């Protein structure tokens, strides 16, 4: 019998495909990151068997445990990252989505240098200006980008946001539009220095809208694994 994870995944892929077409793209243009926080190894292994190799974790400790058990995949760090944890994860993560301050940039650059690695990062934008959420202020992002161009072991690859949960996900469309515009502007203004590749936005509740508005990386947990208990 088909496992529910496989069934959920098929359904999500179908929706991604339709949303991609609506925005003039293909399914292949969208990266699906399976958000595995709080999910146990057996279930992550099932998702991997279904062909997903991009996994998102939001806590360093939990990530490190899973890293030891699941191999041949790309780990995305999507949670708030404390500077004192950077050293432990730097050589193990594929992309850090949640960079939002200069101290963190400096620490990532330093630790990446030690490992002889260039670390790919996204800047997290606090797109709805929520006091409880991390992320750069929208208005300050362009200036921030100029300030980080000189860090040689960091490569800015794009932007990420976590807009508010909405009963009606259409209410997030305006935020996704703003993100897309910022993404294009930054790319244009810094053509010679960076290539913005990923626009990481859209979760279980709003990924279709996010894709319609230009997201090319969605981070989905609940729709794959079901509701988290903790
Ligand atoms: C938990 C989490 C997700 C996934 O959320 P779902 O609603 O379960 O799809 C995506 N991004 C971040 C940063 C998260 O912390």
CSV table of C-alpha atoms and ligand atoms in Angstrom, one decimal:
chain,number,residue,atom,x,y,z
A,1,UNK,CA,0.0,0.0,0.0
A,2,UNK,CA,1.1,3.5,-0.7
A,3,UNK,CA,2.5,5.3,2.3
A,4,UNK,CA,0.8,8.5,3.3
A,5,UNK,CA,4.0,10.4,2.9
A,6,UNK,CA,4.3,9.3,-0.7
A,7,UNK,CA,0.6,10.1,-1.3
A,8,UNK,CA,1.0,13.6,0.2
A,9,UNK,CA,4.1,14.2,-1.8
A,10,UNK,CA,2.3,13.4,-5.1
A,11,UNK,CA,-0.4,15.8,-4.3
A,12,UNK,CA,2.0,18.6,-3.4
A,13,UNK,CA,4.0,18.0,-6.6
A,14,UNK,CA,0.8,18.3,-8.6
A,15,UNK,CA,0.0,21.6,-7.0
A,16,UNK,CA,3.5,22.9,-7.4
A,17,UNK,CA,3.3,22.0,-11.1
A,18,UNK,CA,0.0,23.9,-11.6
A,19,UNK,CA,1.3,27.0,-9.7
A,20,UNK,CA,4.5,26.9,-11.7
A,21,UNK,CA,2.6,26.8,-15.0
A,22,UNK,CA,0.5,29.7,-13.8
A,23,UNK,CA,3.7,31.7,-13.4
A,24,UNK,CA,5.2,30.6,-16.7
A,25,UNK,CA,7.6,28.0,-15.3
A,26,UNK,CA,8.1,24.3,-15.1
A,27,UNK,CA,7.9,22.0,-12.1
A,28,UNK,CA,11.7,21.5,-12.5
A,29,UNK,CA,12.3,25.2,-11.8
A,30,UNK,CA,11.0,24.9,-8.2
A,31,UNK,CA,13.0,23.2,-5.5
A,32,UNK,CA,11.0,21.5,-2.8
A,33,UNK,CA,12.7,21.4,0.6
A,34,UNK,CA,11.1,18.9,2.9
A,35,UNK,CA,11.0,20.4,6.4
A,36,UNK,CA,12.0,17.6,8.7
A,37,UNK,CA,12.1,19.4,12.1
A,38,UNK,CA,10.7,17.2,14.9
A,39,UNK,CA,10.2,14.4,12.3
A,40,UNK,CA,11.9,11.1,13.1
A,41,UNK,CA,14.6,9.4,10.9
A,42,UNK,CA,12.3,6.6,9.7
A,43,UNK,CA,9.9,9.1,8.1
A,44,UNK,CA,12.7,11.2,6.7
A,45,UNK,CA,14.0,8.0,5.1
A,46,UNK,CA,10.7,7.4,3.5
A,47,UNK,CA,10.6,10.9,2.0
A,48,UNK,CA,14.1,10.3,0.7
A,49,UNK,CA,13.0,7.0,-0.9
A,50,UNK,CA,10.4,9.1,-2.8
A,51,UNK,CA,13.2,11.1,-4.3
A,52,UNK,CA,13.4,14.2,-2.1
A,53,UNK,CA,17.0,15.0,-1.1
A,54,UNK,CA,16.6,18.5,0.1
A,55,UNK,CA,15.8,18.6,3.9
A,56,UNK,CA,15.2,21.7,6.1
A,57,UNK,CA,16.0,21.8,9.8
A,58,UNK,CA,15.7,24.7,12.2
A,59,UNK,CA,17.8,23.7,15.3
A,60,UNK,CA,21.5,23.0,15.2
A,61,UNK,CA,21.4,20.1,17.8
A,62,UNK,CA,18.6,18.3,16.1
A,63,UNK,CA,20.2,18.8,12.7
A,64,UNK,CA,23.5,17.4,13.8
A,65,UNK,CA,21.9,14.2,15.1
A,66,UNK,CA,20.0,13.7,11.8
A,67,UNK,CA,23.1,14.5,9.8
A,68,UNK,CA,24.8,11.5,11.2
A,69,UNK,CA,22.1,9.2,10.2
A,70,UNK,CA,20.8,10.3,6.8
A,71,UNK,CA,23.4,10.6,4.0
A,72,UNK,CA,23.6,11.8,0.4
A,73,UNK,CA,21.3,14.7,0.8
A,74,UNK,CA,21.4,18.5,1.0
A,75,UNK,CA,20.6,20.0,4.4
A,76,UNK,CA,19.1,23.4,4.5
A,77,UNK,CA,19.3,25.4,7.7
A,78,UNK,CA,16.1,27.4,8.0
A,79,UNK,CA,15.9,28.5,11.7
A,80,UNK,CA,17.4,31.3,13.7
A,81,UNK,CA,21.1,30.5,13.9
A,82,UNK,CA,23.2,31.5,17.0
A,83,UNK,CA,26.7,32.6,16.2
A,84,UNK,CA,28.1,30.0,18.6
A,85,UNK,CA,26.5,27.2,16.6
A,86,UNK,CA,28.0,28.2,13.3
A,87,UNK,CA,31.2,26.3,13.8
A,88,UNK,CA,29.4,23.0,14.3
A,89,UNK,CA,27.2,23.1,11.2
A,90,UNK,CA,29.3,25.1,8.7
A,91,UNK,CA,30.8,22.1,6.9
A,92,UNK,CA,27.6,20.1,6.9
A,93,UNK,CA,24.9,22.5,5.5
A,94,UNK,CA,24.2,23.1,1.9
A,95,UNK,CA,22.4,26.4,2.3
A,96,UNK,CA,21.6,28.7,5.2
A,97,UNK,CA,18.3,30.4,4.7
A,98,UNK,CA,18.1,32.5,7.8
A,99,UNK,CA,21.0,35.0,7.8
A,100,UNK,CA,19.9,38.4,9.1
A,101,UNK,CA,22.7,40.2,10.8
A,102,UNK,CA,26.3,41.3,10.3
A,103,UNK,CA,27.7,39.4,13.3
A,104,UNK,CA,26.4,36.1,11.9
A,105,UNK,CA,27.8,37.0,8.5
A,106,UNK,CA,31.2,37.6,10.0
A,107,UNK,CA,31.1,34.3,11.9
A,108,UNK,CA,30.0,32.3,8.9
A,109,UNK,CA,32.7,33.9,6.8
A,110,UNK,CA,35.4,33.1,9.4
A,111,UNK,CA,34.3,29.5,10.0
A,112,UNK,CA,33.9,28.8,6.3
A,113,UNK,CA,37.4,30.1,5.7
A,114,UNK,CA,38.7,27.7,8.3
A,115,UNK,CA,37.1,24.8,6.4
A,116,UNK,CA,38.1,26.1,3.0
A,117,UNK,CA,34.5,26.4,2.0
A,118,UNK,CA,32.4,29.0,0.4
A,119,UNK,CA,29.1,29.1,2.2
A,120,UNK,CA,25.9,29.7,0.3
A,121,UNK,CA,23.4,31.8,2.2
A,122,UNK,CA,20.1,33.5,1.8
A,123,UNK,CA,19.1,36.7,3.6
A,124,UNK,CA,15.9,36.4,5.7
A,125,UNK,CA,13.6,39.4,5.3
A,126,UNK,CA,11.1,40.3,7.9
A,127,UNK,CA,8.6,41.0,5.2
A,128,UNK,CA,5.6,41.8,7.3
A,129,UNK,CA,7.6,43.7,9.9
A,130,UNK,CA,6.6,41.4,12.7
A,131,UNK,CA,8.3,42.3,16.0
A,132,UNK,CA,8.5,38.6,17.1
A,133,UNK,CA,10.2,37.4,13.9
A,134,UNK,CA,13.8,37.4,12.8
A,135,UNK,CA,14.9,38.9,9.5
A,136,UNK,CA,16.2,42.1,8.1
A,137,UNK,CA,14.0,45.1,7.7
A,138,UNK,CA,12.8,45.3,4.1
A,139,UNK,CA,14.0,48.9,3.8
A,140,UNK,CA,17.5,48.1,5.1
A,141,UNK,CA,18.2,45.1,2.9
A,142,UNK,CA,19.8,46.7,-0.1
A,143,UNK,CA,22.2,48.6,2.0
A,144,UNK,CA,23.0,45.4,4.0
A,145,UNK,CA,23.8,43.6,0.7
A,146,UNK,CA,26.4,46.2,-0.2
A,147,UNK,CA,28.0,45.7,3.2
A,148,UNK,CA,28.4,42.0,2.8
A,149,UNK,CA,29.9,41.8,-0.7
A,150,UNK,CA,33.4,41.8,0.6
A,151,UNK,CA,33.2,38.7,2.7
A,152,UNK,CA,35.0,36.2,0.4
A,153,UNK,CA,33.8,33.0,1.9
A,154,UNK,CA,30.2,33.9,1.8
A,155,UNK,CA,28.1,33.7,-1.4
A,156,UNK,CA,24.8,35.4,-1.4
A,157,UNK,CA,22.3,33.2,-3.3
A,158,UNK,CA,19.0,34.8,-2.6
A,159,UNK,CA,16.3,35.8,-0.2
A,160,UNK,CA,14.0,34.0,2.2
A,161,UNK,CA,10.9,35.1,4.2
A,162,UNK,CA,8.3,33.7,6.6
A,163,UNK,CA,5.2,35.8,6.3
A,164,UNK,CA,2.4,35.6,8.9
A,165,UNK,CA,0.1,32.6,9.0
A,166,UNK,CA,-3.1,33.5,7.2
A,167,UNK,CA,-6.5,31.8,7.3
A,168,UNK,CA,-6.7,32.9,3.7
A,169,UNK,CA,-3.2,32.6,2.1
A,170,UNK,CA,-4.2,35.1,-0.6
A,171,UNK,CA,-3.4,37.7,2.1
A,172,UNK,CA,0.3,36.8,1.8
A,173,UNK,CA,0.3,37.5,-2.0
A,174,UNK,CA,1.3,41.2,-1.4
A,175,UNK,CA,4.3,40.1,0.7
A,176,UNK,CA,5.5,37.6,-2.0
A,177,UNK,CA,5.2,40.3,-4.6
A,178,UNK,CA,7.4,42.7,-2.5
A,179,UNK,CA,9.9,39.9,-2.1
A,180,UNK,CA,10.1,39.2,-5.8
A,181,UNK,CA,10.7,42.8,-6.6
A,182,UNK,CA,13.4,43.1,-4.0
A,183,UNK,CA,15.0,40.0,-5.3
A,184,UNK,CA,15.1,41.4,-8.9
A,185,UNK,CA,16.4,44.8,-7.7
A,186,UNK,CA,19.2,43.4,-5.7
A,187,UNK,CA,20.3,41.2,-8.6
A,188,UNK,CA,20.2,44.1,-11.0
A,189,UNK,CA,22.1,46.5,-8.7
A,190,UNK,CA,24.9,44.0,-8.0
A,191,UNK,CA,25.2,42.3,-11.3
A,192,UNK,CA,29.0,42.2,-11.2
A,193,UNK,CA,29.2,40.6,-7.8
A,194,UNK,CA,26.4,38.2,-7.1
A,195,UNK,CA,23.9,36.0,-8.8
A,196,UNK,CA,20.7,35.7,-7.0
A,197,UNK,CA,19.4,32.2,-7.6
A,198,UNK,CA,16.9,31.3,-4.9
A,199,UNK,CA,13.8,33.0,-3.7
A,200,UNK,CA,12.8,30.8,-0.7
A,201,UNK,CA,9.2,31.4,0.2
A,202,UNK,CA,6.1,29.4,0.7
A,203,UNK,CA,5.1,26.9,3.3
A,204,UNK,CA,2.3,24.4,3.7
A,205,UNK,CA,-0.4,27.0,4.0
A,206,UNK,CA,0.7,29.3,1.2
A,207,UNK,CA,3.2,27.7,-1.2
A,208,UNK,CA,1.0,27.8,-4.2
A,209,UNK,CA,0.5,31.6,-3.9
A,210,UNK,CA,4.3,32.0,-3.3
A,211,UNK,CA,5.1,30.1,-6.5
A,212,UNK,CA,2.6,32.0,-8.5
A,213,UNK,CA,4.4,35.2,-7.3
A,214,UNK,CA,7.9,33.9,-8.2
A,215,UNK,CA,9.1,31.6,-5.5
A,216,UNK,CA,11.5,28.9,-6.7
A,217,UNK,CA,12.1,27.3,-3.4
A,218,UNK,CA,9.3,26.1,-1.1
A,219,UNK,CA,9.8,24.8,2.4
A,220,UNK,CA,7.1,22.3,3.3
A,221,UNK,CA,6.6,20.2,6.4
A,222,UNK,CA,3.1,19.8,7.5
A,223,UNK,CA,1.6,19.0,4.1
A,224,UNK,CA,4.2,16.1,3.8
A,225,UNK,CA,4.3,14.6,7.3
A,226,UNK,CA,1.1,15.8,8.9
A,227,UNK,CA,0.7,18.1,11.8
A,228,UNK,CA,3.7,18.3,14.2
A,229,UNK,CA,3.0,17.3,17.8
A,230,UNK,CA,5.5,19.6,19.3
B,1,LIG,C1,8.5,24.9,10.1
B,1,LIG,C2,9.0,25.7,9.0
B,1,LIG,C3,8.6,25.5,7.7
B,1,LIG,C4,7.5,24.5,7.3
B,1,LIG,O1,6.3,24.8,7.8
B,1,LIG,P1,5.0,24.0,7.4
B,1,LIG,O2,3.8,24.9,7.6
B,1,LIG,O3,4.9,22.8,8.3
B,1,LIG,O4,5.1,23.6,6.0
B,1,LIG,C5,9.1,26.3,6.7
B,1,LIG,N1,10.0,27.2,7.0
B,1,LIG,C6,10.5,27.4,8.2
B,1,LIG,C7,11.5,28.5,8.4
B,1,LIG,C8,10.0,26.7,9.3
B,1,LIG,O5,10.5,26.9,10.5
